[in-house]
């Protein structure tokens, strides 16, 4: 019939403009290149914000200015095919040690499968830059001029106490550990500093400050406690030089005893400076 | 100071962390000095043969009460959790005389408080490894220790967010309820489940009030109500010191995990089941300073009482009328009138 013959090509044209019914759209977020809004309380949004802050705290190279996540205000995510997931966030922060408001940040975090996440972060400054610089300088001078190396353990101790004298040292440990935490962060793996198990200073003749740390990191969602041996060199005004190895990096500890934070911690009881 | 029969042991410091021996002593003393309201009950034994006790706070009465259950110390390193259970008991007993709200709760509700479930792990975290999480069950000929009790319950056991390897911190055990501690809780709660309205389990850290489920993203049947009540509780908490808590299901705002006690409690029919993750958000983490015990407990108390209040109002509406002598007079009058009208 003439009508049908005319209708058929039109119908085919119409059909071809739609994707074939058999090939369903993959569920988000795997639709490449499309931004999807996240609920700000979504765990992925917080994790990405923290990853960005680890990067910032490490590159800031300042024990007196460390930020912790306060609240995620807005977050979106995009799948980049063959590469990974990229998070875009706006969040507020607080001072890591005092809890005071420390301004807000805009950040992007691209999680990769086998390398450290790529981070871009820019924060507003509510803290007095001059004051922070002075505090860092004071602490640096103090460390530089020491004749006897600082040796300490358990910061904080089991009861959460930190000696006033050790607060800045804790800050330095966190700044250095942030390198480890940033590099190890993956889309489904996040880190916190659980405890500084031990710290020993190496006295130098030049202007640099040198330390060895044993850091316990808390990994989520595995709930693992990872013991990391961190070597840190700090020259004021320069990026921190951090080298580290963690127990989970070593296959020799697969028997499980290395994962036991009990036995690892036991190595350092009463053995300060002996590593 | 022995005149009041609601005596709290004077020397006990609720703003410090206490080792297990001191908590055992405290429980016995609390019962002894508050024998009208408090009974210490045997729950079961740990794998290292230590006795697990819970405290029942119950106003003497003829009627069967409904139950609010709260357990602390499933994970050894979360010291603020047992500290909160002890604080809660102290607050209820200390304010029983002065706070009409508490007396109202206790008219129809009994509180069952388990201060430390994972006793072996807790002791281990005091004596050997501060950051130990699991219990101390030996596996593989004693080369590996510990099941994660909060992956061991029969709620989609062994499916998500677990490990089958003993060396993992989230090892779910050799089977659902494989651990005596889990079985001890399950047996009691199963037996009383038709009377239990509210199941609370206290953990740290993170500052969350978590609703079911962790084992699926499928929301529970009473999700709207659960979330609404949790939000009310979180708001009450924030009012005290500005501490902000997030509210949501474990699977959406935390991470997926199966075998949790909270999921199991809701799945067997306990309507108001929540997990609390107390202070902080990672600065001190598990080693929360003792000077934060008081503010943490005070603010958490407001959240927990908000939940209990809602539950009480929902299942026992209008009970408040009975408390004042004025309204007692009114109800007596009404009774008199009714007996005259009704032959």
Coordinates of C-alpha atoms in Angstrom, one line a residue, chain A residues 41 43 50 70 96 156-160 162 170 192 194 216 218 221-225 256 259-262, chain B residues 77 79 126 129-133 167 169-170 205 246 252-255 281-284 286-290:
Chain A
X41 CA 26.8 13.5 53.4
X43 CA 30.9 8.9 52.4
X50 CA 40.0 14.3 53.1
X70 CA 34.6 20.2 58.8
X96 CA 43.5 20.1 62.9
X156 CA 48.9 10.9 71.9
X157 CA 49.2 8.3 74.6
X158 CA 46.6 5.7 75.3
X159 CA 44.5 8.2 77.2
X160 CA 44.6 10.8 74.4
X162 CA 49.7 15.0 74.4
X170 CA 52.7 16.0 66.5
X192 CA 43.7 8.8 59.4
X194 CA 45.8 6.9 64.6
X216 CA 50.2 4.1 63.0
X218 CA 44.0 3.8 60.5
X221 CA 36.9 0.6 55.5
X222 CA 39.3 -2.3 56.2
X223 CA 39.7 -1.0 59.8
X224 CA 43.4 -2.0 59.5
X225 CA 46.1 -0.3 61.5
X256 CA 49.1 -12.0 59.8
X259 CA 49.0 -6.9 60.6
X260 CA 48.5 -7.3 64.3
X261 CA 49.1 -3.8 65.6
X262 CA 49.8 -5.5 68.9
Chain B
X77 CA 39.8 0.3 71.0
X79 CA 37.2 3.4 74.8
X126 CA 44.6 -1.8 78.0
X129 CA 47.8 -3.2 72.0
X130 CA 45.8 0.1 72.4
X131 CA 44.5 -0.1 68.9
X132 CA 43.2 -3.7 69.0
X133 CA 39.6 -3.9 67.6
X167 CA 44.3 -11.6 60.0
X169 CA 40.3 -6.5 61.2
X170 CA 36.9 -7.3 59.7
X205 CA 34.8 7.4 66.0
X246 CA 25.7 13.1 60.4
X252 CA 25.2 5.4 52.3
X253 CA 27.2 7.6 54.6
X254 CA 29.8 5.1 55.9
X255 CA 30.5 1.9 54.0
X281 CA 36.2 12.9 63.4
X282 CA 39.8 11.6 63.2
X283 CA 42.0 14.1 64.9
X284 CA 42.5 11.9 68.0
X286 CA 40.3 6.1 69.0
X287 CA 42.6 7.8 71.5
X288 CA 40.1 10.5 72.5
X289 CA 41.5 12.6 75.3
X290 CA 39.9 12.0 78.7

